[in-house]
C-alpha cells in the first residue's frame, strides 16, 4: 500500500507544474529545523527553471478544497402520484322505443300517425297570381300529389314529400302585363307632351332648341333697342382712318394732323370726305333743302389757342387757373379731344336757320339730314339721349363722317359712336 502511494505521488508531481499548484501553507519548522507539511500534501519535485513544461490533460482541474466547493442544489420535489383511472359511468338507457316509434314530418312537426301530406296548392298566396277560383288545376301537377303512408323503412317510407321546384307554375297573367304596358304608355305620352308643347309660350328649356322657331317669339314691330339691348355689330373697322375717335377719354396725339384738306361751302374738311359732302349738299338742294356746311377741320394747334383764350377770359373774371380750366370745358374742348380735330366732323346748318341752337332740330334741313345723312356716310355725332356716353350736350347740327356702311349700322343699332366702338 505504501508503495502504491509513492508511485501516485511521483506521477502527480510529474504532471503538475510548480506554478500551477498553489503552494502549501507554511508550517513553522520544528525544533529539528525541517519544514512540516500537512498530512496528505505531496512534496513537489524540484525542477530546473529551463526545464520544458509537461502538457496537462484536457480534463485536468486544479484540486479544490471542500470549503471552496459550491453548496449542492436543493432536491426537486417529487411529482404527485398519478390518479388511478376511473371506471366508466354506467350508460342510462333512453326511455324511447326506436323500433316502435312512428316517423314524423320534419316540416310540420306533426306525428306520422294518422297524418296526410298537405295539398300543395297556391292558396298559401291567394293574391299573388289572381287565379280564378273556378279554374281547374293543371294536370301536370296531379302526379306530384301523394299521401304519406306509415312505415319507417322501405323506399321513401320515412322521407318527407318532395317539394315542387316551381317549374310547373303558371306564367304572369295578361292582366299584369296590360297594367304595366299602360303605365309605360302614359309616361311616354307625358314626356312627349312636355317636349313638343312645353316651350309653347316662348320659354324654351336650356340646352333645347324647341319646336317653334325663335323668330316667331319676337314681335314684328319692335322699337329700336337701346345701348344695353342692342345686338353686337360684326366686323367693326376700328383701325380705319374714318373710325378715329376723339373725346375726353380718347385724346388724339399731339402730332396728329390731316395731310390734305378741301373746302366745301364754308367748311374745311379732310379731302377724302369732300366728294361725299358735296354730293349730299347737292342732293339736298335738289330736294328743296339748302344745307350750309360750316366749322370743319380745326388743327390741334388752333384748338390750343382757343382753349388758352377761354381759360384766360375766365381767369380775368376772378377764377383761379384750375377753376378756369374746369369751367372752360363747358364752352371749349381741350386740345385733342374735339371731333373737329379729326377733319371728319363739321357743323351743318341751313340758309333758313344759320344759328346753331336747339331750334335747328325743328327745321326741314335737320329732318332731311336725320333721314338721308347715312346714305352719304354721315351720322349725328351728339344725339340727345347719349350725353352721358359722349360727354357733350345735344348738338343737332354736328355731323361726323364714318363711311356709308358703318353709318347705316350705327343708325340701325341706335348707338352713338362711343358705344358702337366699345362693342
mmCIF file of C-alpha atoms in Angstrom:
data_model
loop_
_atom_site.group_PDB
_atom_site.id
_atom_site.type_symbol
_atom_site.label_atom_id
_atom_site.label_comp_id
_atom_site.label_asym_id
_atom_site.label_seq_id
_atom_site.Cartn_x
_atom_site.Cartn_y
_atom_site.Cartn_z
ATOM 1 C CA UNK A 1 0.000 0.000 0.000
ATOM 2 C CA UNK A 2 2.833 2.375 0.830
ATOM 3 C CA UNK A 3 4.451 1.556 -2.473
ATOM 4 C CA UNK A 4 1.342 2.464 -4.409
ATOM 5 C CA UNK A 5 1.149 5.860 -2.647
ATOM 6 C CA UNK A 6 4.720 6.648 -3.589
ATOM 7 C CA UNK A 7 4.057 5.801 -7.236
ATOM 8 C CA UNK A 8 0.902 8.009 -7.292
ATOM 9 C CA UNK A 9 2.807 10.921 -5.693
ATOM 10 C CA UNK A 10 5.553 10.631 -8.278
ATOM 11 C CA UNK A 11 3.096 10.661 -11.208
ATOM 12 C CA UNK A 12 1.240 13.615 -9.752
ATOM 13 C CA UNK A 13 4.410 15.648 -9.242
ATOM 14 C CA UNK A 14 5.453 14.919 -12.867
ATOM 15 C CA UNK A 15 2.163 16.227 -14.280
ATOM 16 C CA UNK A 16 1.760 19.296 -12.126
ATOM 17 C CA UNK A 17 3.972 22.315 -12.667
ATOM 18 C CA UNK A 18 5.302 24.299 -9.812
ATOM 19 C CA UNK A 19 3.419 27.427 -10.805
ATOM 20 C CA UNK A 20 0.129 25.571 -11.322
ATOM 21 C CA UNK A 21 -0.095 24.073 -7.838
ATOM 22 C CA UNK A 22 -0.820 26.502 -5.077
ATOM 23 C CA UNK A 23 1.924 26.490 -2.501
ATOM 24 C CA UNK A 24 1.296 24.515 0.612
ATOM 25 C CA UNK A 25 0.661 26.549 3.655
ATOM 26 C CA UNK A 26 3.794 27.138 5.543
ATOM 27 C CA UNK A 27 4.190 25.419 8.888
ATOM 28 C CA UNK A 28 6.687 26.657 11.314
ATOM 29 C CA UNK A 29 9.678 24.365 11.367
ATOM 30 C CA UNK A 30 10.058 22.073 14.238
ATOM 31 C CA UNK A 31 12.833 22.148 16.645
ATOM 32 C CA UNK A 32 14.826 19.917 14.287
ATOM 33 C CA UNK A 33 14.725 22.604 11.544
ATOM 34 C CA UNK A 34 12.612 20.699 8.968
ATOM 35 C CA UNK A 35 9.558 22.337 7.387
ATOM 36 C CA UNK A 36 6.424 20.434 8.137
ATOM 37 C CA UNK A 37 3.607 19.933 5.557
ATOM 38 C CA UNK A 38 0.038 18.970 6.184
ATOM 39 C CA UNK A 39 -0.738 15.340 6.118
ATOM 40 C CA UNK A 40 -1.624 14.127 2.624
ATOM 41 C CA UNK A 41 0.030 17.056 0.763
ATOM 42 C CA UNK A 42 2.667 15.629 -1.606
ATOM 43 C CA UNK A 43 6.034 17.181 -1.779
ATOM 44 C CA UNK A 44 6.833 18.860 -5.084
ATOM 45 C CA UNK A 45 9.770 17.560 -7.001
ATOM 46 C CA UNK A 46 12.270 20.324 -7.741
ATOM 47 C CA UNK A 47 12.637 21.150 -11.451
ATOM 48 C CA UNK A 48 15.168 23.290 -13.247
ATOM 49 C CA UNK A 49 14.000 26.700 -14.402
ATOM 50 C CA UNK A 50 14.689 25.914 -18.046
ATOM 51 C CA UNK A 51 13.100 22.510 -17.984
ATOM 52 C CA UNK A 52 10.306 22.022 -20.547
ATOM 53 C CA UNK A 53 6.778 22.110 -19.289
ATOM 54 C CA UNK A 54 4.825 18.938 -19.362
ATOM 55 C CA UNK A 55 1.378 19.449 -21.016
ATOM 56 C CA UNK A 56 -1.632 18.955 -18.795
ATOM 57 C CA UNK A 57 -4.519 16.707 -19.688
ATOM 58 C CA UNK A 58 -7.556 18.418 -21.226
ATOM 59 C CA UNK A 59 -9.830 17.341 -18.389
ATOM 60 C CA UNK A 60 -7.453 18.408 -15.667
ATOM 61 C CA UNK A 61 -8.744 20.666 -12.909
ATOM 62 C CA UNK A 62 -6.897 22.151 -10.019
ATOM 63 C CA UNK A 63 -7.839 20.478 -6.785
ATOM 64 C CA UNK A 64 -10.456 22.366 -4.812
ATOM 65 C CA UNK A 65 -10.796 22.144 -1.082
ATOM 66 C CA UNK A 66 -14.149 21.062 0.380
ATOM 67 C CA UNK A 67 -14.627 24.566 1.790
ATOM 68 C CA UNK A 68 -14.443 26.119 -1.724
ATOM 69 C CA UNK A 69 -16.968 23.783 -3.326
ATOM 70 C CA UNK A 70 -20.452 25.262 -4.022
ATOM 71 C CA UNK A 71 -23.396 24.159 -1.976
ATOM 72 C CA UNK A 72 -25.385 21.351 -3.603
ATOM 73 C CA UNK A 73 -28.655 22.336 -5.340
ATOM 74 C CA UNK A 74 -31.842 21.599 -3.441
ATOM 75 C CA UNK A 75 -33.540 18.386 -4.407
ATOM 76 C CA UNK A 76 -36.563 18.653 -6.742
ATOM 77 C CA UNK A 77 -39.911 17.862 -5.160
ATOM 78 C CA UNK A 78 -41.328 14.513 -6.042
ATOM 79 C CA UNK A 79 -44.193 14.574 -8.597
ATOM 80 C CA UNK A 80 -47.655 13.886 -7.255
ATOM 81 C CA UNK A 81 -48.770 10.323 -7.645
ATOM 82 C CA UNK A 82 -50.867 9.607 -10.740
ATOM 83 C CA UNK A 83 -54.540 9.153 -10.149
ATOM 84 C CA UNK A 84 -55.932 5.781 -10.772
ATOM 85 C CA UNK A 85 -58.238 5.590 -13.859
ATOM 86 C CA UNK A 86 -61.901 5.909 -13.035
ATOM 87 C CA UNK A 87 -64.220 3.212 -14.287
ATOM 88 C CA UNK A 88 -66.672 4.429 -16.997
ATOM 89 C CA UNK A 89 -70.063 5.519 -15.767
ATOM 90 C CA UNK A 90 -72.878 3.226 -16.478
ATOM 91 C CA UNK A 91 -74.983 4.385 -19.504
ATOM 92 C CA UNK A 92 -78.518 5.329 -18.661
ATOM 93 C CA UNK A 93 -80.870 3.676 -21.121
ATOM 94 C CA UNK A 94 -83.052 6.114 -23.096
ATOM 95 C CA UNK A 95 -86.714 5.877 -22.417
ATOM 96 C CA UNK A 96 -87.609 5.765 -26.103
ATOM 97 C CA UNK A 97 -88.592 2.895 -28.287
ATOM 98 C CA UNK A 98 -86.901 3.434 -31.633
ATOM 99 C CA UNK A 99 -88.264 0.264 -33.074
ATOM 100 C CA UNK A 100 -91.885 1.039 -32.369
ATOM 101 C CA UNK A 101 -91.664 4.833 -32.910
ATOM 102 C CA UNK A 102 -93.711 6.341 -35.691
ATOM 103 C CA UNK A 103 -91.944 8.636 -38.255
ATOM 104 C CA UNK A 104 -92.655 12.336 -38.007
ATOM 105 C CA UNK A 105 -92.786 15.207 -40.545
ATOM 106 C CA UNK A 106 -89.699 17.412 -40.461
ATOM 107 C CA UNK A 107 -91.593 20.408 -41.819
ATOM 108 C CA UNK A 108 -94.845 20.453 -39.891
ATOM 109 C CA UNK A 109 -93.650 18.729 -36.688
ATOM 110 C CA UNK A 110 -96.747 16.535 -36.710
ATOM 111 C CA UNK A 111 -96.634 12.838 -35.701
ATOM 112 C CA UNK A 112 -96.873 10.452 -38.611
ATOM 113 C CA UNK A 113 -99.722 8.508 -37.104
ATOM 114 C CA UNK A 114 -102.903 9.389 -38.970
ATOM 115 C CA UNK A 115 -101.009 12.074 -40.975
ATOM 116 C CA UNK A 116 -101.867 13.050 -44.517
ATOM 117 C CA UNK A 117 -99.487 15.251 -46.508
ATOM 118 C CA UNK A 118 -100.843 18.786 -47.070
ATOM 119 C CA UNK A 119 -102.033 19.628 -50.526
ATOM 120 C CA UNK A 120 -99.538 21.772 -52.396
ATOM 121 C CA UNK A 121 -101.718 24.486 -53.819
ATOM 122 C CA UNK A 122 -101.317 28.180 -54.458
ATOM 123 C CA UNK A 123 -103.709 29.063 -51.632
ATOM 124 C CA UNK A 124 -100.689 29.981 -49.456
ATOM 125 C CA UNK A 125 -100.500 33.149 -51.568
ATOM 126 C CA UNK A 126 -104.010 33.535 -52.965
ATOM 127 C CA UNK A 127 -103.486 37.051 -54.324
ATOM 128 C CA UNK A 128 -100.124 36.519 -55.995
ATOM 129 C CA UNK A 129 -101.417 35.440 -59.394
ATOM 130 C CA UNK A 130 -105.088 36.462 -59.160
ATOM 131 C CA UNK A 131 -106.170 32.936 -60.166
ATOM 132 C CA UNK A 132 -109.769 32.329 -60.930
ATOM 133 C CA UNK A 133 -111.293 30.170 -58.107
ATOM 134 C CA UNK A 134 -113.149 28.099 -60.672
ATOM 135 C CA UNK A 135 -110.045 27.450 -62.747
ATOM 136 C CA UNK A 136 -109.116 23.759 -62.817
ATOM 137 C CA UNK A 137 -105.726 22.764 -61.531
ATOM 138 C CA UNK A 138 -103.242 21.821 -64.273
ATOM 139 C CA UNK A 139 -102.949 18.112 -64.954
ATOM 140 C CA UNK A 140 -99.185 18.362 -64.846
ATOM 141 C CA UNK A 141 -99.335 18.868 -61.087
ATOM 142 C CA UNK A 142 -101.524 15.832 -60.388
ATOM 143 C CA UNK A 143 -98.697 13.253 -60.291
ATOM 144 C CA UNK A 144 -96.933 15.308 -57.644
ATOM 145 C CA UNK A 145 -99.761 14.813 -55.129
ATOM 146 C CA UNK A 146 -99.308 11.771 -52.928
ATOM 147 C CA UNK A 147 -100.465 10.777 -49.476
ATOM 148 C CA UNK A 148 -97.992 9.896 -46.762
ATOM 149 C CA UNK A 149 -98.251 6.287 -45.563
ATOM 150 C CA UNK A 150 -96.895 4.828 -42.409
ATOM 151 C CA UNK A 151 -93.834 2.717 -42.036
ATOM 152 C CA UNK A 152 -90.327 3.558 -41.022
ATOM 153 C CA UNK A 153 -88.470 1.526 -43.579
ATOM 154 C CA UNK A 154 -88.569 0.807 -47.253
ATOM 155 C CA UNK A 155 -88.308 3.002 -50.295
ATOM 156 C CA UNK A 156 -89.443 6.502 -49.313
ATOM 157 C CA UNK A 157 -91.237 5.301 -46.196
ATOM 158 C CA UNK A 158 -89.675 7.834 -43.810
ATOM 159 C CA UNK A 159 -88.927 10.769 -46.182
ATOM 160 C CA UNK A 160 -90.958 13.966 -46.405
ATOM 161 C CA UNK A 161 -92.773 14.659 -49.669
ATOM 162 C CA UNK A 162 -90.604 16.289 -52.354
ATOM 163 C CA UNK A 163 -91.235 19.990 -52.689
ATOM 164 C CA UNK A 164 -92.124 21.428 -56.054
ATOM 165 C CA UNK A 165 -89.373 23.468 -57.709
ATOM 166 C CA UNK A 166 -91.838 25.874 -59.267
ATOM 167 C CA UNK A 167 -91.244 24.809 -62.861
ATOM 168 C CA UNK A 168 -94.879 23.878 -63.262
ATOM 169 C CA UNK A 169 -96.267 27.202 -62.074
ATOM 170 C CA UNK A 170 -98.221 29.360 -64.416
ATOM 171 C CA UNK A 171 -96.664 32.437 -66.087
ATOM 172 C CA UNK A 172 -97.661 36.039 -65.400
ATOM 173 C CA UNK A 173 -101.283 36.580 -66.476
ATOM 174 C CA UNK A 174 -102.220 39.048 -69.160
ATOM 175 C CA UNK A 175 -103.778 41.415 -66.632
ATOM 176 C CA UNK A 176 -100.408 42.295 -65.092
ATOM 177 C CA UNK A 177 -98.748 42.725 -68.481
ATOM 178 C CA UNK A 178 -101.503 45.046 -69.672
ATOM 179 C CA UNK A 179 -101.292 47.098 -66.451
ATOM 180 C CA UNK A 180 -97.554 47.697 -66.803
ATOM 181 C CA UNK A 181 -97.839 48.437 -70.502
ATOM 182 C CA UNK A 182 -100.490 51.063 -69.762
ATOM 183 C CA UNK A 183 -98.281 52.764 -67.145
ATOM 184 C CA UNK A 184 -95.323 52.937 -69.532
ATOM 185 C CA UNK A 185 -97.517 54.296 -72.327
ATOM 186 C CA UNK A 186 -98.912 57.058 -70.117
ATOM 187 C CA UNK A 187 -95.399 58.071 -69.022
ATOM 188 C CA UNK A 188 -94.249 58.309 -72.648
ATOM 189 C CA UNK A 189 -97.244 60.452 -73.573
ATOM 190 C CA UNK A 190 -96.497 62.870 -70.713
ATOM 191 C CA UNK A 191 -92.845 63.167 -71.766
ATOM 192 C CA UNK A 192 -93.762 63.778 -75.402
ATOM 193 C CA UNK A 193 -96.274 66.438 -74.382
ATOM 194 C CA UNK A 194 -93.669 68.463 -72.467
ATOM 195 C CA UNK A 195 -91.091 68.015 -75.232
ATOM 196 C CA UNK A 196 -93.343 69.326 -78.006
ATOM 197 C CA UNK A 197 -95.602 71.726 -76.115
ATOM 198 C CA UNK A 198 -93.538 72.732 -73.056
ATOM 199 C CA UNK A 199 -91.983 75.754 -74.870
ATOM 200 C CA UNK A 200 -95.297 76.903 -76.303
ATOM 201 C CA UNK A 201 -95.130 80.311 -74.623
ATOM 202 C CA UNK A 202 -91.585 81.014 -75.784
ATOM 203 C CA UNK A 203 -89.886 79.627 -72.654
ATOM 204 C CA UNK A 204 -87.548 77.039 -74.124
ATOM 205 C CA UNK A 205 -85.654 74.930 -71.640
ATOM 206 C CA UNK A 206 -81.869 75.453 -71.542
ATOM 207 C CA UNK A 207 -79.986 73.204 -73.911
ATOM 208 C CA UNK A 208 -83.043 72.516 -76.166
ATOM 209 C CA UNK A 209 -83.934 74.190 -79.406
ATOM 210 C CA UNK A 210 -87.716 73.898 -79.000
ATOM 211 C CA UNK A 211 -90.230 73.197 -81.746
ATOM 212 C CA UNK A 212 -91.098 76.835 -82.502
ATOM 213 C CA UNK A 213 -88.598 78.950 -84.475
ATOM 214 C CA UNK A 214 -87.012 81.725 -82.466
ATOM 215 C CA UNK A 215 -88.174 84.345 -84.957
ATOM 216 C CA UNK A 216 -91.838 83.826 -84.016
ATOM 217 C CA UNK A 217 -91.202 84.726 -80.379
ATOM 218 C CA UNK A 218 -90.153 88.281 -81.266
ATOM 219 C CA UNK A 219 -92.765 90.946 -82.022
ATOM 220 C CA UNK A 220 -92.783 92.196 -85.611
ATOM 221 C CA UNK A 221 -92.999 95.895 -84.757
ATOM 222 C CA UNK A 222 -90.348 96.140 -82.061
ATOM 223 C CA UNK A 223 -88.901 99.535 -81.196
ATOM 224 C CA UNK A 224 -85.194 100.284 -81.804
ATOM 225 C CA UNK A 225 -83.113 98.802 -78.965
ATOM 226 C CA UNK A 226 -81.082 100.980 -76.675
ATOM 227 C CA UNK A 227 -77.381 100.611 -75.947
ATOM 228 C CA UNK A 228 -77.845 97.862 -73.356
ATOM 229 C CA UNK A 229 -80.081 95.636 -75.531
ATOM 230 C CA UNK A 230 -78.553 96.216 -78.993
ATOM 231 C CA UNK A 231 -77.024 93.173 -80.632
ATOM 232 C CA UNK A 232 -73.240 93.308 -81.257
ATOM 233 C CA UNK A 233 -72.265 94.620 -84.680
ATOM 234 C CA UNK A 234 -69.929 92.386 -86.619
ATOM 235 C CA UNK A 235 -66.669 93.455 -88.233
ATOM 236 C CA UNK A 236 -66.113 96.958 -86.897
ATOM 237 C CA UNK A 237 -63.103 98.511 -88.703
ATOM 238 C CA UNK A 238 -61.750 100.293 -85.628
ATOM 239 C CA UNK A 239 -58.314 100.861 -87.142
ATOM 240 C CA UNK A 240 -59.540 102.610 -90.275
ATOM 241 C CA UNK A 241 -58.848 106.356 -90.653
ATOM 242 C CA UNK A 242 -62.558 107.225 -90.821
ATOM 243 C CA UNK A 243 -63.247 105.500 -87.436
ATOM 244 C CA UNK A 244 -60.835 107.591 -85.377
ATOM 245 C CA UNK A 245 -62.325 108.734 -82.054
ATOM 246 C CA UNK A 246 -61.604 111.985 -80.198
ATOM 247 C CA UNK A 247 -63.194 112.800 -76.821
ATOM 248 C CA UNK A 248 -62.197 113.424 -73.213
ATOM 249 C CA UNK A 249 -61.330 109.736 -72.724
ATOM 250 C CA UNK A 250 -59.639 109.252 -76.106
ATOM 251 C CA UNK A 251 -57.247 112.149 -76.712
ATOM 252 C CA UNK A 252 -55.538 112.447 -80.070
ATOM 253 C CA UNK A 253 -51.719 112.521 -80.062
ATOM 254 C CA UNK A 254 -50.135 115.969 -80.120
ATOM 255 C CA UNK A 255 -48.640 115.444 -83.590
ATOM 256 C CA UNK A 256 -51.927 114.374 -85.155
ATOM 257 C CA UNK A 257 -52.708 116.241 -88.369
ATOM 258 C CA UNK A 258 -54.718 115.927 -91.569
ATOM 259 C CA UNK A 259 -52.434 115.541 -94.559
ATOM 260 C CA UNK A 260 -54.744 117.089 -97.183
ATOM 261 C CA UNK A 261 -57.831 119.228 -96.763
ATOM 262 C CA UNK A 262 -60.582 120.512 -99.032
ATOM 263 C CA UNK A 263 -63.242 123.206 -98.692
ATOM 264 C CA UNK A 264 -66.952 122.516 -99.160
ATOM 265 C CA UNK A 265 -69.167 125.540 -98.598
ATOM 266 C CA UNK A 266 -67.622 127.281 -95.597
ATOM 267 C CA UNK A 267 -66.161 124.114 -94.057
ATOM 268 C CA UNK A 268 -62.607 122.824 -94.378
ATOM 269 C CA UNK A 269 -62.599 119.026 -94.173
ATOM 270 C CA UNK A 270 -60.374 116.052 -94.880
ATOM 271 C CA UNK A 271 -60.037 115.823 -98.636
ATOM 272 C CA UNK A 272 -61.106 112.148 -98.542
ATOM 273 C CA UNK A 273 -64.665 113.064 -97.475
ATOM 274 C CA UNK A 274 -65.110 116.189 -99.603
ATOM 275 C CA UNK A 275 -66.781 114.408 -102.522
ATOM 276 C CA UNK A 276 -69.404 112.702 -100.287
ATOM 277 C CA UNK A 277 -70.158 116.014 -98.571
ATOM 278 C CA UNK A 278 -70.639 117.854 -101.886
ATOM 279 C CA UNK A 279 -72.952 115.123 -103.164
ATOM 280 C CA UNK A 280 -75.098 115.359 -100.021
ATOM 281 C CA UNK A 281 -75.384 119.158 -100.294
ATOM 282 C CA UNK A 282 -76.337 118.936 -103.969
ATOM 283 C CA UNK A 283 -78.954 116.212 -103.415
ATOM 284 C CA UNK A 284 -80.474 118.162 -100.526
ATOM 285 C CA UNK A 285 -80.687 121.281 -102.723
ATOM 286 C CA UNK A 286 -82.436 119.199 -105.380
ATOM 287 C CA UNK A 287 -84.978 118.210 -102.709
ATOM 288 C CA UNK A 288 -85.536 121.848 -101.782
ATOM 289 C CA UNK A 289 -83.312 121.873 -98.679
ATOM 290 C CA UNK A 290 -80.422 124.344 -98.653
ATOM 291 C CA UNK A 291 -77.654 122.943 -96.416
ATOM 292 C CA UNK A 292 -74.783 125.156 -95.289
ATOM 293 C CA UNK A 293 -71.608 123.341 -94.128
ATOM 294 C CA UNK A 294 -69.531 125.354 -91.629
ATOM 295 C CA UNK A 295 -66.899 124.910 -88.921
ATOM 296 C CA UNK A 296 -64.992 121.893 -90.216
ATOM 297 C CA UNK A 297 -61.407 120.849 -89.550
ATOM 298 C CA UNK A 298 -59.547 122.512 -86.694
ATOM 299 C CA UNK A 299 -55.933 121.598 -86.039
ATOM 300 C CA UNK A 300 -54.720 120.747 -82.554
ATOM 301 C CA UNK A 301 -52.588 123.893 -82.549
ATOM 302 C CA UNK A 302 -55.636 126.028 -83.333
ATOM 303 C CA UNK A 303 -57.594 124.164 -80.646
ATOM 304 C CA UNK A 304 -54.885 125.018 -78.145
ATOM 305 C CA UNK A 305 -55.222 128.719 -78.986
ATOM 306 C CA UNK A 306 -58.974 128.646 -78.454
ATOM 307 C CA UNK A 307 -58.529 126.770 -75.190
ATOM 308 C CA UNK A 308 -55.957 129.199 -73.821
ATOM 309 C CA UNK A 309 -58.123 132.170 -74.769
ATOM 310 C CA UNK A 310 -61.124 130.727 -72.958
ATOM 311 C CA UNK A 311 -59.123 129.974 -69.808
ATOM 312 C CA UNK A 312 -57.616 133.468 -69.824
ATOM 313 C CA UNK A 313 -61.039 135.067 -70.079
ATOM 314 C CA UNK A 314 -62.309 133.077 -67.124
ATOM 315 C CA UNK A 315 -59.244 133.903 -65.041
ATOM 316 C CA UNK A 316 -59.819 137.595 -65.735
ATOM 317 C CA UNK A 317 -63.254 137.093 -64.241
ATOM 318 C CA UNK A 318 -61.677 136.167 -60.917
ATOM 319 C CA UNK A 319 -61.227 132.386 -61.182
ATOM 320 C CA UNK A 320 -58.016 130.569 -60.473
ATOM 321 C CA UNK A 321 -56.308 128.692 -63.296
ATOM 322 C CA UNK A 322 -57.528 125.313 -62.043
ATOM 323 C CA UNK A 323 -61.087 126.564 -61.714
ATOM 324 C CA UNK A 324 -60.874 128.323 -65.052
ATOM 325 C CA UNK A 325 -59.732 125.112 -66.838
ATOM 326 C CA UNK A 326 -62.571 123.189 -65.222
ATOM 327 C CA UNK A 327 -65.080 125.804 -66.292
ATOM 328 C CA UNK A 328 -63.648 126.113 -69.812
ATOM 329 C CA UNK A 329 -64.682 122.543 -70.639
ATOM 330 C CA UNK A 330 -68.300 123.706 -70.688
ATOM 331 C CA UNK A 331 -67.540 126.047 -73.601
ATOM 332 C CA UNK A 332 -64.497 124.695 -75.435
ATOM 333 C CA UNK A 333 -62.960 121.263 -75.847
ATOM 334 C CA UNK A 334 -59.405 120.700 -74.716
ATOM 335 C CA UNK A 335 -56.794 120.174 -77.477
ATOM 336 C CA UNK A 336 -57.004 116.667 -78.979
ATOM 337 C CA UNK A 337 -60.486 115.959 -77.570
ATOM 338 C CA UNK A 338 -62.621 117.749 -80.157
ATOM 339 C CA UNK A 339 -64.262 115.938 -83.065
ATOM 340 C CA UNK A 340 -63.248 118.935 -85.231
ATOM 341 C CA UNK A 341 -59.573 117.929 -84.719
ATOM 342 C CA UNK A 342 -60.111 114.765 -86.776
ATOM 343 C CA UNK A 343 -61.064 116.621 -90.000
ATOM 344 C CA UNK A 344 -64.093 114.303 -90.254
ATOM 345 C CA UNK A 345 -66.595 116.319 -88.192
ATOM 346 C CA UNK A 346 -68.321 119.570 -89.100
ATOM 347 C CA UNK A 347 -71.342 121.720 -88.354
ATOM 348 C CA UNK A 348 -74.180 121.775 -90.891
ATOM 349 C CA UNK A 349 -76.922 124.392 -90.704
ATOM 350 C CA UNK A 350 -79.234 125.818 -93.349
ATOM 351 C CA UNK A 351 -79.594 129.152 -95.031
ATOM 352 C CA UNK A 352 -83.038 129.444 -93.469
ATOM 353 C CA UNK A 353 -81.702 128.767 -89.958
ATOM 354 C CA UNK A 354 -77.976 129.565 -89.692
ATOM 355 C CA UNK A 355 -77.927 129.609 -85.862
ATOM 356 C CA UNK A 356 -76.501 126.621 -84.051
ATOM 357 C CA UNK A 357 -79.107 126.119 -81.357
ATOM 358 C CA UNK A 358 -81.807 123.648 -80.276
ATOM 359 C CA UNK A 359 -84.249 125.233 -82.704
ATOM 360 C CA UNK A 360 -82.347 123.812 -85.647
ATOM 361 C CA UNK A 361 -83.741 120.343 -84.769
ATOM 362 C CA UNK A 362 -87.206 121.525 -85.897
ATOM 363 C CA UNK A 363 -86.116 122.708 -89.313
ATOM 364 C CA UNK A 364 -86.594 120.877 -92.624
ATOM 365 C CA UNK A 365 -82.791 120.708 -93.017
ATOM 366 C CA UNK A 366 -82.398 118.793 -89.720
ATOM 367 C CA UNK A 367 -85.176 116.369 -90.642
ATOM 368 C CA UNK A 368 -83.698 115.742 -94.085
ATOM 369 C CA UNK A 369 -80.256 115.060 -92.568
ATOM 370 C CA UNK A 370 -81.692 112.646 -89.995
ATOM 371 C CA UNK A 371 -83.275 110.648 -92.810
ATOM 372 C CA UNK A 372 -80.608 110.764 -95.568
ATOM 373 C CA UNK A 373 -77.208 111.590 -93.995
ATOM 374 C CA UNK A 374 -76.305 107.909 -93.523
ATOM 375 C CA UNK A 375 -76.600 107.353 -97.268
ATOM 376 C CA UNK A 376 -73.551 109.617 -97.732
ATOM 377 C CA UNK A 377 -71.610 108.236 -94.740
ATOM 378 C CA UNK A 378 -72.536 110.829 -92.069
ATOM 379 C CA UNK A 379 -74.052 110.282 -88.590
ATOM 380 C CA UNK A 380 -75.375 112.647 -85.917
ATOM 381 C CA UNK A 381 -72.357 112.901 -83.608
ATOM 382 C CA UNK A 382 -74.024 114.045 -80.356
ATOM 383 C CA UNK A 383 -77.611 112.654 -80.022
ATOM 384 C CA UNK A 384 -79.956 113.991 -77.366
ATOM 385 C CA UNK A 385 -80.151 110.695 -75.405
ATOM 386 C CA UNK A 386 -76.380 109.970 -75.404
ATOM 387 C CA UNK A 387 -74.968 112.901 -73.433
ATOM 388 C CA UNK A 388 -73.527 110.636 -70.745
ATOM 389 C CA UNK A 389 -71.707 108.487 -73.306
ATOM 390 C CA UNK A 390 -70.381 111.359 -75.435
ATOM 391 C CA UNK A 391 -69.737 113.869 -72.647
ATOM 392 C CA UNK A 392 -71.276 116.610 -74.810
ATOM 393 C CA UNK A 393 -74.629 118.350 -74.930
ATOM 394 C CA UNK A 394 -77.117 117.647 -77.690
ATOM 395 C CA UNK A 395 -75.976 119.248 -80.969
ATOM 396 C CA UNK A 396 -78.428 118.583 -83.820
ATOM 397 C CA UNK A 397 -76.134 120.431 -86.280
ATOM 398 C CA UNK A 398 -72.907 118.442 -85.693
ATOM 399 C CA UNK A 399 -72.317 115.547 -88.136
ATOM 400 C CA UNK A 400 -69.434 113.114 -88.480
ATOM 401 C CA UNK A 401 -68.218 111.024 -91.453
ATOM 402 C CA UNK A 402 -67.740 107.237 -90.803
ATOM 403 C CA UNK A 403 -68.459 105.779 -94.256
ATOM 404 C CA UNK A 404 -71.776 104.717 -95.701
ATOM 405 C CA UNK A 405 -71.688 101.110 -94.460
ATOM 406 C CA UNK A 406 -70.786 101.956 -90.869
ATOM 407 C CA UNK A 407 -73.183 104.908 -90.830
ATOM 408 C CA UNK A 408 -76.142 102.636 -91.600
ATOM 409 C CA UNK A 409 -75.056 100.123 -88.941
ATOM 410 C CA UNK A 410 -74.704 102.806 -86.288
ATOM 411 C CA UNK A 411 -78.067 104.319 -87.210
ATOM 412 C CA UNK A 412 -79.843 100.941 -87.088
ATOM 413 C CA UNK A 413 -78.201 99.992 -83.776
ATOM 414 C CA UNK A 414 -79.326 103.171 -82.038
ATOM 415 C CA UNK A 415 -75.844 103.662 -80.585
ATOM 416 C CA UNK A 416 -73.563 106.657 -80.570
ATOM 417 C CA UNK A 417 -70.004 106.381 -81.877
ATOM 418 C CA UNK A 418 -68.516 105.732 -78.423
ATOM 419 C CA UNK A 419 -70.949 102.888 -77.725
ATOM 420 C CA UNK A 420 -70.551 101.429 -81.187
ATOM 421 C CA UNK A 421 -66.755 101.231 -80.921
ATOM 422 C CA UNK A 422 -66.957 99.888 -77.346
ATOM 423 C CA UNK A 423 -68.634 96.670 -78.515
#
